[in-house]
Short mmCIF file of C-alpha atoms in Angstrom, two decimals:
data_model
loop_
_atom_site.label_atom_id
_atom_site.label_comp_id
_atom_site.label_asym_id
_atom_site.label_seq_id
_atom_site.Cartn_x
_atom_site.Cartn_y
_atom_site.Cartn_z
CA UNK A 1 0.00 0.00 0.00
CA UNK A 2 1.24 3.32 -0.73
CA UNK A 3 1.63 6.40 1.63
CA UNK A 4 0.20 8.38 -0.97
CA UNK A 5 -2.75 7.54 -3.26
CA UNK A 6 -3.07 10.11 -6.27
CA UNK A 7 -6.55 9.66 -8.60
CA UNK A 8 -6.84 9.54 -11.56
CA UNK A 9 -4.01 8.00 -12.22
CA UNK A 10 -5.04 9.06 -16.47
CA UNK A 11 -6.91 12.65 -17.43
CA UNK A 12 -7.04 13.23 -20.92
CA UNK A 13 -9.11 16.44 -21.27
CA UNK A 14 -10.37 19.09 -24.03
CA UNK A 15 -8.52 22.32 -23.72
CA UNK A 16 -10.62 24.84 -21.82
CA UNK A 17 -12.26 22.34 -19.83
CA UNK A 18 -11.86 21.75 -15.69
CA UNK A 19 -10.45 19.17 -13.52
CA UNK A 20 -9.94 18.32 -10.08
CA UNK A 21 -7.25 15.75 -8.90
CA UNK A 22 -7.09 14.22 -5.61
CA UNK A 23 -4.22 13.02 -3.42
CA UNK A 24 -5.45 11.09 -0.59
CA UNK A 25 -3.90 9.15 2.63
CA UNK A 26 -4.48 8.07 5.65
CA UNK A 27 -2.02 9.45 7.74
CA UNK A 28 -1.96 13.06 8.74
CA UNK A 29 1.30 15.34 7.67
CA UNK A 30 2.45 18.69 8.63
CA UNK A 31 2.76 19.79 5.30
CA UNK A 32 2.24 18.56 1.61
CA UNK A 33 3.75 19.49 -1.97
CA UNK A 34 2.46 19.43 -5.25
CA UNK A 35 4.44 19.01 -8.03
CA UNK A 36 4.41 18.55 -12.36
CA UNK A 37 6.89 16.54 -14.16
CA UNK A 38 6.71 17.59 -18.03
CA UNK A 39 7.72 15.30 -20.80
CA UNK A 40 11.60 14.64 -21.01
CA UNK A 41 11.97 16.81 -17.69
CA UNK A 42 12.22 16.18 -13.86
CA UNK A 43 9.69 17.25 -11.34
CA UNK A 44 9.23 21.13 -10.86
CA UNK A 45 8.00 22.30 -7.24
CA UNK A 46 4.61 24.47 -7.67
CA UNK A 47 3.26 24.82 -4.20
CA UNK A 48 3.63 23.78 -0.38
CA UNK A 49 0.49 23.41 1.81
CA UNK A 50 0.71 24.00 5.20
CA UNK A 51 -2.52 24.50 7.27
CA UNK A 52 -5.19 21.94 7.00
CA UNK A 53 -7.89 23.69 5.18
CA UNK A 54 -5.54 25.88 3.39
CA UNK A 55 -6.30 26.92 0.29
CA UNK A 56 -3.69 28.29 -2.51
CA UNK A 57 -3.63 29.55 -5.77
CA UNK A 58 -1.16 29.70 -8.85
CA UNK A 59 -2.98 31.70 -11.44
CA UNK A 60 -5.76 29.15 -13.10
CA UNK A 61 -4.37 25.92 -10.53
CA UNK A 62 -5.74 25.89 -7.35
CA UNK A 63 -4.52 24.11 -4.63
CA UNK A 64 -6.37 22.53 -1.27
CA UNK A 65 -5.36 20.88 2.06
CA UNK A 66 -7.59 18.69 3.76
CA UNK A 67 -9.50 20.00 7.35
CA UNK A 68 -7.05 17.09 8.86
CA UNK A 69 -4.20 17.18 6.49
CA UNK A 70 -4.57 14.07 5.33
CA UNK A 71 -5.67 14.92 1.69
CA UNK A 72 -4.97 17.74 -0.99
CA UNK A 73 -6.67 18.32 -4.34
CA UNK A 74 -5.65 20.47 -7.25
CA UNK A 75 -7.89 21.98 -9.51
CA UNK A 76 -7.08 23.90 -12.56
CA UNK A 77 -9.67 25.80 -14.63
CA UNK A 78 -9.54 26.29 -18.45
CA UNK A 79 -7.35 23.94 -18.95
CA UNK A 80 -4.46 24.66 -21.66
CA UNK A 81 -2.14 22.28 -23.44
CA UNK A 82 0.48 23.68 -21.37
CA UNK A 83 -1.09 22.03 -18.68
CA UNK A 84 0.30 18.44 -19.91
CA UNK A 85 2.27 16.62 -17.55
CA UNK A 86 2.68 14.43 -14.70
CA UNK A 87 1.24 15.75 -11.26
CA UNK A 88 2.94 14.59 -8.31
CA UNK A 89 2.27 15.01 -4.29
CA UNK A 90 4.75 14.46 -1.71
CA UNK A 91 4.91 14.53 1.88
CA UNK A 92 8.02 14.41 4.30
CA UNK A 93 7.82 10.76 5.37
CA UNK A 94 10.99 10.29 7.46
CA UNK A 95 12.69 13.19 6.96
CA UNK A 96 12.59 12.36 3.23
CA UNK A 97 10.32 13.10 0.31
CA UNK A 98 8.10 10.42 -0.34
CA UNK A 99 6.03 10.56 -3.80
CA UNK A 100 2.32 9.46 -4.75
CA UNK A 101 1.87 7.22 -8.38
CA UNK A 102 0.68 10.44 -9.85
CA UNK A 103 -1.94 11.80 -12.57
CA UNK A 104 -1.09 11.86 -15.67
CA UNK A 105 -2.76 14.84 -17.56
CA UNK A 106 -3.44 15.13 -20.86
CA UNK A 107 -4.59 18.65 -22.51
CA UNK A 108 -5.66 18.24 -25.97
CA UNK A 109 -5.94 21.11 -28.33
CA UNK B 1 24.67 27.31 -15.58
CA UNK B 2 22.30 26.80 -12.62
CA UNK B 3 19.96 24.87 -11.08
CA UNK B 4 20.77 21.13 -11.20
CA UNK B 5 22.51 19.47 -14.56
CA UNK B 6 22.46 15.72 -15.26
CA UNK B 7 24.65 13.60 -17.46
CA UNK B 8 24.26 11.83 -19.41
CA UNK B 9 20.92 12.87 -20.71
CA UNK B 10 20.72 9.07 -22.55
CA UNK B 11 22.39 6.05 -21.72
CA UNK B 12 22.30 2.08 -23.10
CA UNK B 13 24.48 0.04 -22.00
CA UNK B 14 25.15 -3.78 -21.71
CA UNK B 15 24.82 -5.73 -18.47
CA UNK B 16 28.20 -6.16 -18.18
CA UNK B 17 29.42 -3.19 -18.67
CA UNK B 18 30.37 -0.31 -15.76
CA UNK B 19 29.34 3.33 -16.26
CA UNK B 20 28.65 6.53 -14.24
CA UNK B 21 25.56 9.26 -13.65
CA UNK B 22 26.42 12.71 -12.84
CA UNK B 23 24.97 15.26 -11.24
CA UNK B 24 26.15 18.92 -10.23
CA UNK B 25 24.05 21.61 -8.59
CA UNK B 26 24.87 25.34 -9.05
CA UNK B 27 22.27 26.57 -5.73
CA UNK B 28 24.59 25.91 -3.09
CA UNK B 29 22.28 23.06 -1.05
CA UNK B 30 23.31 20.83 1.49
CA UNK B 31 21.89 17.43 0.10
CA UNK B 32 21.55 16.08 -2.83
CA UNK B 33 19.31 13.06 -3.89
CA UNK B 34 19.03 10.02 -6.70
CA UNK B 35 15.40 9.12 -7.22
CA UNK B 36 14.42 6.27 -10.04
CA UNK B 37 11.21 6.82 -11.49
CA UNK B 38 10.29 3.59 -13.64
CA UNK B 39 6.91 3.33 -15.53
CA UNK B 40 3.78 2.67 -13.42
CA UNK B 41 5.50 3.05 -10.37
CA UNK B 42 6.30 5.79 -7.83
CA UNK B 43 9.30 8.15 -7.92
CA UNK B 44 12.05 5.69 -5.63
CA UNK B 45 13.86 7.49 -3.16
CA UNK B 46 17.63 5.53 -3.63
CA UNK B 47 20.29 7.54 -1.71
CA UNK B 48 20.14 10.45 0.09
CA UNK B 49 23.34 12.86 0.60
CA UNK B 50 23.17 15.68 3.55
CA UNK B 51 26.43 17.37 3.92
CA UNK B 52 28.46 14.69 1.94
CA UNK B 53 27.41 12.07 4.13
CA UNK B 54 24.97 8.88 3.38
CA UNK B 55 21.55 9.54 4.81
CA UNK B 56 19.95 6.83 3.46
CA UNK B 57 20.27 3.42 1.68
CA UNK B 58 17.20 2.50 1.34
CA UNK B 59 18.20 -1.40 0.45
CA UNK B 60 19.60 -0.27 -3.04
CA UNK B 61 21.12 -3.33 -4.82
CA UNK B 62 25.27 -3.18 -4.54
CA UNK B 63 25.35 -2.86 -8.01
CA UNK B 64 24.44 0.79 -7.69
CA UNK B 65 27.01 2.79 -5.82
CA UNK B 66 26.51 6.43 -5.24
CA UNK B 67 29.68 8.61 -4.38
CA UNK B 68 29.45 12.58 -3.16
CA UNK B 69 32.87 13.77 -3.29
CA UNK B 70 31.71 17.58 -2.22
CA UNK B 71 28.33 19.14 -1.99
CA UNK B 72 27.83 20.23 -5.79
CA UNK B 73 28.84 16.96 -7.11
CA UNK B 74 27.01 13.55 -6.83
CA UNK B 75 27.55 10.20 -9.04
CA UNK B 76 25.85 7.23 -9.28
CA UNK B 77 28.11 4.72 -10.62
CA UNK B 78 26.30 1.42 -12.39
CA UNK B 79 27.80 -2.16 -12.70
CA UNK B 80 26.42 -5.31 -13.76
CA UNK B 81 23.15 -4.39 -14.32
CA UNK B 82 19.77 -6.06 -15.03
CA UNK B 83 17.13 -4.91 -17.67
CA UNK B 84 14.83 -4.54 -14.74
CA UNK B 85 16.91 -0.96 -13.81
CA UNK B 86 16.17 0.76 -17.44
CA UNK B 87 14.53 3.67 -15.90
CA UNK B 88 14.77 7.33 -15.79
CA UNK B 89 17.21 8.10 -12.66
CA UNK B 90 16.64 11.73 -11.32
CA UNK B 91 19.20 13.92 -9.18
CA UNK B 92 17.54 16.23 -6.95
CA UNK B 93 19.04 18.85 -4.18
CA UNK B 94 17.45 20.72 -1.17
CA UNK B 95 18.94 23.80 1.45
CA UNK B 96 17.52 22.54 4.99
CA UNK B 97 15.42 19.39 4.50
CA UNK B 98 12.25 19.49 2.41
CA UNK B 99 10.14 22.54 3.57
CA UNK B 100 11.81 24.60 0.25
CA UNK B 101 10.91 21.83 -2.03
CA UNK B 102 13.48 19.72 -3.80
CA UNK B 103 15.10 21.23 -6.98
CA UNK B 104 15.34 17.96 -9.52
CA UNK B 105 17.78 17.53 -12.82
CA UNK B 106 16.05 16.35 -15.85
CA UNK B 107 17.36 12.94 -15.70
CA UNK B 108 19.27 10.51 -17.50
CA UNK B 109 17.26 7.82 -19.39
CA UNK B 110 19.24 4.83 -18.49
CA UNK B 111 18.51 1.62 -20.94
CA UNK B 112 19.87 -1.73 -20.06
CA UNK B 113 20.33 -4.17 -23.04
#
């Protein structure tokens, strides 16, 4: 069993549409971290959550923790083909960044 | 340059043979990670480095041997090998733990034939 369990591990999407993505667990963290992984690339850091209930935003991605920090969720709005990647939580897990399986996003033009 | 650089950027090589994975980072951190991310699974933590000293093993097969001579330089040095370890192998490097996110290469794109 993973630490981490991201959903859906696919999204292949219409540009301009929505989408939520989840990151779930059942342990409770101090802090989480969201990051995307584009094609040929490694993973590029876009936001740390800190306060349960804590929301964030990065111009059309938003970004929520869980009431008891056990979950997060990422939603991005009018999706753009920019927007293709792989989406990846991570938590501190023994001093050490542990990674969920990740979503997969696809933006089609 | 800045930010972390990894080389090779591609690699195949035979299971016999012995070859080496750079990585240099340009942000002065203190640690410095390999990660192998393999298809359909999770990003592997393999070694961790925190001021030139092992961290972390994590149960890595011998035939992987990481080596941080100073804190801008990590290797990852590769010997007898199994196809089972094609995988992208990611540097990463941090200042202070994890609470300023980890700063990742783009990987080399090892291929074992």
């Amino acid at each position: 069993t993973q630490l981490l369990e991201q959903s859906p591990q696919f999204l292949s999407i219409q540009e301009g549409e929505n989408l939520t993505v989840y990151c779930n667990s059942s342990s409770v963290f101090s802090s989480l971290q969201w990051y995307r992984q584009e094609p040929g690339e490694g993973p590029v850091l876009l936001v740390t959550v800190v306060t349960g209930g804590e929301v964030k935003k990065l111009k059309r991605l938003t970004f929520q923790f869980g009431d008891a920090r056990k979950d997060s969720s990422l939603h991005i709005t009018a999706a753009q083909p920019g927007d293709t990647g792989l989406y990846l939580c991570a938590v501190n897990a023994g001093n050490m960044l542990t990674f969920g399986g990740g979503t997969r996003l696809m933006v089609k033009p | 340059e800045t930010g972390v650089t990894q080389t090779p950027r591609h690699l195949v090589m035979g299971m016999t043979n012995k070859k080496s994975l750079k990585c240099e980072q340009h942000l002065g951190h203190n640690a410095m990670y390999w990660y192998k991310q393999s298809a359909k699974k999770p990003l592997e933590l393999m070694f961790v480095y925190s001021l030139e000293e092992r961290v972390e093993n994590n149960s890595v097969p011998s035939r992987f041997s990481p080596e941080c001579p100073n804190s801008s330089h990590l290797f990852l040095h590769l010997h007898t090998l199994q196809p089972e370890d094609s995988a992208l192998y990611l540097c990463a490097s941090s200042q202070d733990g994890w609470n300023y996110g980890y700063t990742f290469g783009s990987g080399t794109r090892l291929t074992v034939v």
